PDB file of C-alpha atoms in Angstrom:
ATOM      1  CA  UNK U 882     -11.092 -25.035  20.005  1.00  0.00           C
ATOM      2  CA  UNK U 883     -10.931 -25.659  23.743  1.00  0.00           C
ATOM      3  CA  UNK U 884      -9.729 -28.944  25.168  1.00  0.00           C
ATOM      4  CA  UNK U 885     -11.472 -30.928  27.899  1.00  0.00           C
ATOM      5  CA  UNK U 886     -10.965 -34.595  28.675  1.00  0.00           C
ATOM      6  CA  UNK U 887     -14.500 -35.819  29.313  1.00  0.00           C
ATOM      7  CA  UNK U 888     -16.944 -36.935  26.649  1.00  0.00           C
ATOM      8  CA  UNK U 889     -20.021 -34.802  26.026  1.00  0.00           C
ATOM      9  CA  UNK U 890     -22.884 -37.147  26.967  1.00  0.00           C
ATOM     10  CA  UNK U 891     -25.487 -34.393  26.646  1.00  0.00           C
ATOM     11  CA  UNK U 892     -24.482 -33.857  23.017  1.00  0.00           C
ATOM     12  CA  UNK U 893     -24.367 -37.608  22.401  1.00  0.00           C
ATOM     13  CA  UNK U 894     -27.917 -38.008  23.753  1.00  0.00           C
ATOM     14  CA  UNK U 895     -29.247 -35.076  21.717  1.00  0.00           C
ATOM     15  CA  UNK U 896     -27.778 -36.523  18.533  1.00  0.00           C
ATOM     16  CA  UNK U 897     -29.119 -39.990  19.263  1.00  0.00           C
ATOM     17  CA  UNK U 898     -32.598 -38.631  19.990  1.00  0.00           C
ATOM     18  CA  UNK U 899     -32.686 -36.890  16.625  1.00  0.00           C
ATOM     19  CA  UNK U 900     -31.027 -39.654  14.644  1.00  0.00           C
ATOM     20  CA  UNK U 901     -27.940 -37.567  13.905  1.00  0.00           C
ATOM     21  CA  UNK U 902     -24.593 -39.129  13.048  1.00  0.00           C
ATOM     22  CA  UNK U 903     -21.184 -37.486  13.155  1.00  0.00           C
ATOM     23  CA  UNK U 904     -21.319 -37.197   9.393  1.00  0.00           C
ATOM     24  CA  UNK U 905     -24.836 -35.759   9.122  1.00  0.00           C
ATOM     25  CA  UNK U 906     -24.283 -33.165  11.850  1.00  0.00           C
ATOM     26  CA  UNK U 907     -20.951 -32.234  10.289  1.00  0.00           C
ATOM     27  CA  UNK U 908     -22.646 -31.662   6.941  1.00  0.00           C
ATOM     28  CA  UNK U 909     -25.401 -29.557   8.542  1.00  0.00           C
ATOM     29  CA  UNK U 910     -22.881 -27.362  10.366  1.00  0.00           C
ATOM     30  CA  UNK U 911     -20.233 -27.151   7.653  1.00  0.00           C
ATOM     31  CA  UNK U 912     -17.680 -29.043   9.722  1.00  0.00           C
ATOM     32  CA  UNK U 913     -15.527 -32.131   9.303  1.00  0.00           C
ATOM     33  CA  UNK U 914     -16.979 -35.368  10.742  1.00  0.00           C
ATOM     34  CA  UNK U 915     -13.782 -35.839  12.760  1.00  0.00           C
ATOM     35  CA  UNK U 916     -14.438 -32.501  14.478  1.00  0.00           C
ATOM     36  CA  UNK U 917     -17.947 -33.570  15.461  1.00  0.00           C
ATOM     37  CA  UNK U 918     -16.563 -36.883  16.708  1.00  0.00           C
ATOM     38  CA  UNK U 919     -14.143 -34.980  18.937  1.00  0.00           C
ATOM     39  CA  UNK U 920     -17.005 -32.826  20.294  1.00  0.00           C
ATOM     40  CA  UNK U 921     -18.761 -36.001  21.416  1.00  0.00           C
ATOM     41  CA  UNK U 922     -15.997 -38.402  22.419  1.00  0.00           C
ATOM     42  CA  UNK U 923     -13.316 -36.000  23.668  1.00  0.00           C
ATOM     43  CA  UNK U 924     -15.538 -33.207  24.959  1.00  0.00           C
ATOM     44  CA  UNK U 925     -14.013 -30.647  22.601  1.00  0.00           C
ATOM     45  CA  UNK U 926     -15.882 -27.334  22.568  1.00  0.00           C
ATOM     46  CA  UNK U 927     -16.426 -25.740  19.127  1.00  0.00           C
ATOM     47  CA  UNK U 928     -16.174 -22.046  18.468  1.00  0.00           C
ATOM     48  CA  UNK U 929     -19.227 -20.154  19.682  1.00  0.00           C
ATOM     49  CA  UNK U 930     -20.688 -19.522  16.230  1.00  0.00           C
ATOM     50  CA  UNK U 931     -20.321 -23.185  15.277  1.00  0.00           C
ATOM     51  CA  UNK U 932     -21.747 -24.315  18.611  1.00  0.00           C
ATOM     52  CA  UNK U 933     -24.819 -22.122  18.157  1.00  0.00           C
ATOM     53  CA  UNK U 934     -25.355 -23.491  14.646  1.00  0.00           C
ATOM     54  CA  UNK U 935     -25.044 -27.076  15.903  1.00  0.00           C
ATOM     55  CA  UNK U 936     -27.407 -26.447  18.828  1.00  0.00           C
ATOM     56  CA  UNK U 937     -30.025 -24.894  16.545  1.00  0.00           C
ATOM     57  CA  UNK U 938     -29.722 -27.861  14.210  1.00  0.00           C
ATOM     58  CA  UNK U 939     -30.342 -30.242  17.109  1.00  0.00           C
ATOM     59  CA  UNK U 940     -33.123 -28.083  18.582  1.00  0.00           C
ATOM     60  CA  UNK U 941     -31.193 -27.626  21.820  1.00  0.00           C
ATOM     61  CA  UNK U 942     -29.939 -24.770  23.991  1.00  0.00           C
ATOM     62  CA  UNK U 943     -26.269 -24.140  23.205  1.00  0.00           C
ATOM     63  CA  UNK U 944     -25.479 -23.578  26.899  1.00  0.00           C
ATOM     64  CA  UNK U 945     -27.021 -26.909  27.848  1.00  0.00           C
ATOM     65  CA  UNK U 946     -24.840 -28.719  25.308  1.00  0.00           C
ATOM     66  CA  UNK U 947     -21.727 -26.677  26.126  1.00  0.00           C
ATOM     67  CA  UNK U 948     -22.093 -24.992  29.548  1.00  0.00           C
ATOM     68  CA  UNK U 949     -18.524 -23.711  29.424  1.00  0.00           C
ATOM     69  CA  UNK U 950     -19.480 -21.292  26.652  1.00  0.00           C
ATOM     70  CA  UNK U 951     -21.667 -19.405  29.118  1.00  0.00           C
ATOM     71  CA  UNK U 952     -19.342 -19.777  32.085  1.00  0.00           C
ATOM     72  CA  UNK U 953     -16.365 -18.536  30.119  1.00  0.00           C
ATOM     73  CA  UNK U 954     -18.133 -15.252  29.364  1.00  0.00           C
ATOM     74  CA  UNK U 955     -20.044 -14.620  32.563  1.00  0.00           C
ATOM     75  CA  UNK U 956     -18.862 -16.165  35.807  1.00  0.00           C
ATOM     76  CA  UNK U 957     -16.714 -18.896  37.264  1.00  0.00           C
ATOM     77  CA  UNK U 958     -18.662 -21.910  38.506  1.00  0.00           C
ATOM     78  CA  UNK U 959     -18.240 -22.266  42.252  1.00  0.00           C
ATOM     79  CA  UNK U 960     -19.973 -25.637  42.403  1.00  0.00           C
ATOM     80  CA  UNK U 961     -19.161 -28.731  40.344  1.00  0.00           C
ATOM     81  CA  UNK U 962     -22.915 -29.300  40.099  1.00  0.00           C
ATOM     82  CA  UNK U 963     -23.614 -26.001  38.346  1.00  0.00           C
ATOM     83  CA  UNK U 964     -24.160 -26.644  34.650  1.00  0.00           C
ATOM     84  CA  UNK U 965     -25.429 -23.185  33.705  1.00  0.00           C
ATOM     85  CA  UNK U 966     -26.749 -19.985  35.233  1.00  0.00           C
ATOM     86  CA  UNK U 967     -29.454 -18.058  33.388  1.00  0.00           C
ATOM     87  CA  UNK U 968     -29.944 -14.382  34.218  1.00  0.00           C
ATOM     88  CA  UNK U 969     -33.708 -14.877  34.189  1.00  0.00           C
ATOM     89  CA  UNK U 970     -36.215 -17.631  33.526  1.00  0.00           C
ATOM     90  CA  UNK U 971     -37.252 -15.913  30.316  1.00  0.00           C
ATOM     91  CA  UNK U 972     -33.793 -16.825  28.945  1.00  0.00           C
ATOM     92  CA  UNK U 973     -34.403 -20.548  29.459  1.00  0.00           C
ATOM     93  CA  UNK U 974     -35.880 -22.150  26.319  1.00  0.00           C
ATOM     94  CA  UNK U 975     -38.986 -24.247  26.877  1.00  0.00           C
ATOM     95  CA  UNK U 976     -37.081 -27.128  25.292  1.00  0.00           C
ATOM     96  CA  UNK U 977     -34.746 -27.198  28.325  1.00  0.00           C
ATOM     97  CA  UNK U 978     -37.682 -28.149  30.569  1.00  0.00           C
ATOM     98  CA  UNK U 979     -39.291 -30.478  28.041  1.00  0.00           C
ATOM     99  CA  UNK U 980     -36.097 -32.348  27.172  1.00  0.00           C
ATOM    100  CA  UNK U 981     -35.226 -32.750  30.835  1.00  0.00           C
ATOM    101  CA  UNK U 982     -38.616 -34.293  31.608  1.00  0.00           C
ATOM    102  CA  UNK U 983     -38.555 -36.422  28.449  1.00  0.00           C
ATOM    103  CA  UNK U 984     -35.307 -38.125  29.458  1.00  0.00           C
ATOM    104  CA  UNK U 985     -36.399 -38.879  33.054  1.00  0.00           C
ATOM    105  CA  UNK U 986     -36.560 -42.540  33.979  1.00  0.00           C
ATOM    106  CA  UNK U 987     -37.098 -42.577  37.742  1.00  0.00           C
ATOM    107  CA  UNK U 988     -38.301 -39.264  39.168  1.00  0.00           C
ATOM    108  CA  UNK U 989     -39.913 -36.004  38.109  1.00  0.00           C
ATOM    109  CA  UNK U 990     -40.617 -33.366  40.763  1.00  0.00           C
ATOM    110  CA  UNK U 991     -42.256 -29.987  40.177  1.00  0.00           C
ATOM    111  CA  UNK U 992     -42.635 -27.386  42.941  1.00  0.00           C
ATOM    112  CA  UNK U 993     -44.226 -24.092  41.864  1.00  0.00           C
ATOM    113  CA  UNK U 994     -46.967 -21.659  42.661  1.00  0.00           C
ATOM    114  CA  UNK U 995     -48.317 -21.820  39.110  1.00  0.00           C
ATOM    115  CA  UNK U 996     -45.748 -21.928  36.271  1.00  0.00           C
ATOM    116  CA  UNK U 997     -48.501 -21.933  33.666  1.00  0.00           C
ATOM    117  CA  UNK U 998     -45.857 -20.951  31.116  1.00  0.00           C
ATOM    118  CA  UNK U 999     -44.988 -24.657  30.765  1.00  0.00           C
ATOM    119  CA  UNK U1000     -48.407 -25.640  29.423  1.00  0.00           C
ATOM    120  CA  UNK U1001     -48.589 -22.490  27.318  1.00  0.00           C
ATOM    121  CA  UNK U1002     -45.198 -23.148  25.734  1.00  0.00           C
ATOM    122  CA  UNK U1003     -45.690 -26.912  25.388  1.00  0.00           C
ATOM    123  CA  UNK U1004     -49.363 -27.973  25.147  1.00  0.00           C
ATOM    124  CA  UNK U1005     -48.348 -31.668  25.160  1.00  0.00           C
ATOM    125  CA  UNK U1006     -46.868 -31.423  28.658  1.00  0.00           C
ATOM    126  CA  UNK U1007     -49.588 -33.592  30.234  1.00  0.00           C
ATOM    127  CA  UNK U1008     -49.175 -36.204  27.509  1.00  0.00           C
ATOM    128  CA  UNK U1009     -45.430 -36.240  28.127  1.00  0.00           C
ATOM    129  CA  UNK U1010     -45.879 -36.680  31.884  1.00  0.00           C
ATOM    130  CA  UNK U1011     -48.379 -39.496  31.348  1.00  0.00           C
ATOM    131  CA  UNK U1012     -45.921 -41.214  28.998  1.00  0.00           C
ATOM    132  CA  UNK U1013     -43.142 -40.957  31.573  1.00  0.00           C
ATOM    133  CA  UNK U1014     -45.413 -42.258  34.362  1.00  0.00           C
ATOM    134  CA  UNK U1015     -46.518 -45.205  32.239  1.00  0.00           C
ATOM    135  CA  UNK U1016     -42.823 -45.966  31.678  1.00  0.00           C
ATOM    136  CA  UNK U1017     -42.337 -46.247  35.444  1.00  0.00           C
ATOM    137  CA  UNK U1018     -41.330 -42.707  36.393  1.00  0.00           C
ATOM    138  CA  UNK U1019     -42.657 -41.460  39.760  1.00  0.00           C
ATOM    139  CA  UNK U1020     -44.024 -37.935  39.345  1.00  0.00           C
ATOM    140  CA  UNK U1021     -44.824 -35.436  42.117  1.00  0.00           C
ATOM    141  CA  UNK U1022     -46.359 -32.039  41.329  1.00  0.00           C
ATOM    142  CA  UNK U1023     -46.977 -29.387  43.988  1.00  0.00           C
ATOM    143  CA  UNK U1024     -48.746 -26.156  43.023  1.00  0.00           C
ATOM    144  CA  UNK U1025     -49.679 -23.210  45.194  1.00  0.00           C
ATOM    145  CA  UNK U1026     -52.884 -23.158  47.229  1.00  0.00           C
ATOM    146  CA  UNK U1027     -54.665 -20.137  45.758  1.00  0.00           C
ATOM    147  CA  UNK U1028     -56.451 -19.450  49.059  1.00  0.00           C
ATOM    148  CA  UNK U1029     -53.290 -19.492  51.191  1.00  0.00           C
ATOM    149  CA  UNK U1030     -51.900 -16.376  52.813  1.00  0.00           C
ATOM    150  CA  UNK U1031     -48.476 -16.875  51.269  1.00  0.00           C
ATOM    151  CA  UNK U1032     -49.805 -17.015  47.717  1.00  0.00           C
ATOM    152  CA  UNK U1033     -51.893 -13.898  48.286  1.00  0.00           C
ATOM    153  CA  UNK U1034     -48.897 -12.113  49.803  1.00  0.00           C
ATOM    154  CA  UNK U1035     -46.770 -13.029  46.789  1.00  0.00           C
ATOM    155  CA  UNK U1036     -49.387 -11.444  44.550  1.00  0.00           C
ATOM    156  CA  UNK U1037     -49.093  -8.186  46.496  1.00  0.00           C
ATOM    157  CA  UNK U1038     -45.311  -8.259  46.412  1.00  0.00           C
ATOM    158  CA  UNK U1039     -45.241  -8.840  42.653  1.00  0.00           C
ATOM    159  CA  UNK U1040     -47.946  -6.211  42.111  1.00  0.00           C
ATOM    160  CA  UNK U1041     -50.198  -8.749  40.405  1.00  0.00           C
ATOM    161  CA  UNK U1042     -53.131  -8.371  42.768  1.00  0.00           C
ATOM    162  CA  UNK U1043     -55.270 -11.463  42.261  1.00  0.00           C
ATOM    163  CA  UNK U1044     -53.238 -12.558  39.223  1.00  0.00           C
ATOM    164  CA  UNK U1045     -51.102 -15.081  41.054  1.00  0.00           C
ATOM    165  CA  UNK U1046     -54.157 -16.630  42.701  1.00  0.00           C
ATOM    166  CA  UNK U1047     -55.906 -17.098  39.366  1.00  0.00           C
ATOM    167  CA  UNK U1048     -52.752 -18.580  37.875  1.00  0.00           C
ATOM    168  CA  UNK U1049     -52.553 -21.087  40.737  1.00  0.00           C
ATOM    169  CA  UNK U1050     -56.121 -22.168  39.995  1.00  0.00           C
ATOM    170  CA  UNK U1051     -55.331 -22.403  36.293  1.00  0.00           C
ATOM    171  CA  UNK U1052     -52.260 -24.538  37.009  1.00  0.00           C
ATOM    172  CA  UNK U1053     -54.416 -26.868  39.095  1.00  0.00           C
ATOM    173  CA  UNK U1054     -56.852 -27.202  36.206  1.00  0.00           C
ATOM    174  CA  UNK U1055     -53.983 -28.038  33.851  1.00  0.00           C
ATOM    175  CA  UNK U1056     -52.650 -30.788  36.096  1.00  0.00           C
ATOM    176  CA  UNK U1057     -55.914 -32.177  37.496  1.00  0.00           C
ATOM    177  CA  UNK U1058     -56.429 -34.546  34.553  1.00  0.00           C
ATOM    178  CA  UNK U1059     -53.202 -36.322  35.483  1.00  0.00           C
ATOM    179  CA  UNK U1060     -54.643 -37.700  38.722  1.00  0.00           C
ATOM    180  CA  UNK U1061     -56.134 -40.718  36.962  1.00  0.00           C
ATOM    181  CA  UNK U1062     -52.650 -41.846  35.928  1.00  0.00           C
ATOM    182  CA  UNK U1063     -50.905 -44.232  38.352  1.00  0.00           C
ATOM    183  CA  UNK U1064     -47.549 -42.896  39.421  1.00  0.00           C
ATOM    184  CA  UNK U1065     -48.546 -39.217  39.326  1.00  0.00           C
ATOM    185  CA  UNK U1066     -49.332 -37.369  42.560  1.00  0.00           C
ATOM    186  CA  UNK U1067     -50.786 -33.857  42.663  1.00  0.00           C
ATOM    187  CA  UNK U1068     -50.790 -31.701  45.794  1.00  0.00           C
ATOM    188  CA  UNK U1069     -51.269 -28.052  46.767  1.00  0.00           C
ATOM    189  CA  UNK U1070     -48.961 -26.282  49.199  1.00  0.00           C
ATOM    190  CA  UNK U1071     -49.226 -23.116  51.251  1.00  0.00           C
ATOM    191  CA  UNK U1072     -45.539 -22.465  51.908  1.00  0.00           C
ATOM    192  CA  UNK U1073     -43.484 -19.379  51.198  1.00  0.00           C
ATOM    193  CA  UNK U1074     -41.963 -20.281  47.846  1.00  0.00           C
ATOM    194  CA  UNK U1075     -38.313 -19.255  47.849  1.00  0.00           C
ATOM    195  CA  UNK U1076     -37.525 -21.294  44.734  1.00  0.00           C
ATOM    196  CA  UNK U1077     -39.479 -23.067  42.031  1.00  0.00           C
ATOM    197  CA  UNK U1078     -37.939 -26.492  41.492  1.00  0.00           C
ATOM    198  CA  UNK U1079     -38.083 -28.649  38.364  1.00  0.00           C
ATOM    199  CA  UNK U1080     -36.300 -31.973  38.791  1.00  0.00           C
ATOM    200  CA  UNK U1081     -35.848 -34.931  36.460  1.00  0.00           C
ATOM    201  CA  UNK U1082     -33.638 -37.697  37.856  1.00  0.00           C
ATOM    202  CA  UNK U1083     -30.182 -36.135  38.291  1.00  0.00           C
ATOM    203  CA  UNK U1084     -30.987 -32.873  36.482  1.00  0.00           C
ATOM    204  CA  UNK U1085     -32.664 -29.852  38.065  1.00  0.00           C
ATOM    205  CA  UNK U1086     -33.692 -26.314  37.123  1.00  0.00           C
ATOM    206  CA  UNK U1087     -34.109 -23.993  40.104  1.00  0.00           C
ATOM    207  CA  UNK U1088     -35.889 -20.659  39.600  1.00  0.00           C
ATOM    208  CA  UNK U1089     -34.568 -18.529  42.494  1.00  0.00           C
ATOM    209  CA  UNK U1090     -37.222 -15.958  43.388  1.00  0.00           C
ATOM    210  CA  UNK U1091     -36.632 -12.268  44.091  1.00  0.00           C
ATOM    211  CA  UNK U1092     -38.845  -9.996  46.171  1.00  0.00           C
ATOM    212  CA  UNK U1093     -41.148  -7.902  43.979  1.00  0.00           C
ATOM    213  CA  UNK U1094     -40.066  -9.640  40.762  1.00  0.00           C
ATOM    214  CA  UNK U1095     -42.167 -12.069  38.752  1.00  0.00           C
ATOM    215  CA  UNK U1096     -40.613 -15.518  38.411  1.00  0.00           C
ATOM    216  CA  UNK U1097     -39.877 -15.011  34.715  1.00  0.00           C
ATOM    217  CA  UNK U1098     -37.464 -12.203  35.643  1.00  0.00           C
ATOM    218  CA  UNK U1099     -35.578 -14.150  38.323  1.00  0.00           C
ATOM    219  CA  UNK U1100     -32.446 -16.272  37.734  1.00  0.00           C
ATOM    220  CA  UNK U1101     -32.396 -20.002  37.084  1.00  0.00           C
ATOM    221  CA  UNK U1102     -29.732 -22.495  38.183  1.00  0.00           C
ATOM    222  CA  UNK U1103     -29.251 -25.603  36.060  1.00  0.00           C
ATOM    223  CA  UNK U1104     -27.848 -28.274  38.376  1.00  0.00           C
ATOM    224  CA  UNK U1105     -26.632 -31.802  37.755  1.00  0.00           C
ATOM    225  CA  UNK U1106     -26.092 -34.122  40.729  1.00  0.00           C
ATOM    226  CA  UNK U1107     -22.431 -35.143  40.928  1.00  0.00           C
ATOM    227  CA  UNK U1108     -21.852 -35.588  44.667  1.00  0.00           C
ATOM    228  CA  UNK U1109     -23.571 -36.365  47.964  1.00  0.00           C
ATOM    229  CA  UNK U1110     -24.746 -33.453  50.083  1.00  0.00           C
ATOM    230  CA  UNK U1111     -24.252 -30.836  47.385  1.00  0.00           C
ATOM    231  CA  UNK U1112     -26.551 -28.157  45.987  1.00  0.00           C
ATOM    232  CA  UNK U1113     -28.691 -30.720  44.188  1.00  0.00           C
ATOM    233  CA  UNK U1114     -29.369 -32.650  47.387  1.00  0.00           C
ATOM    234  CA  UNK U1115     -30.084 -29.416  49.277  1.00  0.00           C
ATOM    235  CA  UNK U1116     -32.829 -28.441  46.860  1.00  0.00           C
ATOM    236  CA  UNK U1117     -34.153 -32.015  46.785  1.00  0.00           C
ATOM    237  CA  UNK U1118     -34.475 -31.956  50.572  1.00  0.00           C
ATOM    238  CA  UNK U1119     -36.261 -28.609  50.319  1.00  0.00           C
ATOM    239  CA  UNK U1120     -38.745 -30.098  47.859  1.00  0.00           C
ATOM    240  CA  UNK U1121     -39.348 -33.070  50.140  1.00  0.00           C
ATOM    241  CA  UNK U1122     -39.952 -30.782  53.123  1.00  0.00           C
ATOM    242  CA  UNK U1123     -42.606 -28.834  51.226  1.00  0.00           C
ATOM    243  CA  UNK U1124     -44.142 -32.042  49.861  1.00  0.00           C
ATOM    244  CA  UNK U1125     -44.686 -33.344  53.376  1.00  0.00           C
ATOM    245  CA  UNK U1126     -46.728 -30.241  54.225  1.00  0.00           C
ATOM    246  CA  UNK U1127     -48.751 -30.282  51.007  1.00  0.00           C
ATOM    247  CA  UNK U1128     -52.310 -31.573  50.710  1.00  0.00           C
ATOM    248  CA  UNK U1129     -53.430 -34.133  48.151  1.00  0.00           C
ATOM    249  CA  UNK U1130     -55.862 -32.808  45.557  1.00  0.00           C
ATOM    250  CA  UNK U1131     -59.150 -34.683  45.705  1.00  0.00           C
ATOM    251  CA  UNK U1132     -61.364 -35.609  42.827  1.00  0.00           C
TER     252      UNK U1132
END
């Protein structure tokens, strides 16, 4: 076991959401309830095999619950806001996006060209966003303008031809039904997309794009805001800059 001094609030929230107690999770993972209590209250990190079993039981990504398990094997975190670094978006479970949005209370921001994988992986995405908006969450979604030069150029670079343009139109169709919901704004943008940004309150997933590589093959930063003027704020400012250039979708 590794020792850290902070409680694991991510694990606490995951257990509460699923109705798990220290005792019930301990039974499901073959551990002692005191060990589970230490995971939550003292931030203790279980052995990798145990952590994976616990994460699967909770329906969570093990590296979201215990980021240090990834960092210990791959790279040293250079920012206190870096929770996890995924080699490619394909490594990020859909539940990471869904759970992040589901726990948002104040803000959800999405900046993409298309990202149709979200609706494909989680057909209830629109229902979830409507639920969050009705609970008072302000939601901003910016998708790529299929007719813009930058979107068309991205298609050439990724060797998709017209694929990216059609995916932008499909994304717009997915999100268009949300316009009738107060608190949800939908816009299209024509900017060069250096990063896709998925933000929910103080959590953010940033898909950093690579030339000639589809977004699913590019790395993803999981950030959590812990200070002023850090990485999180930098990407938030980038989102806001694009949002100001974007056009509201009519109808």
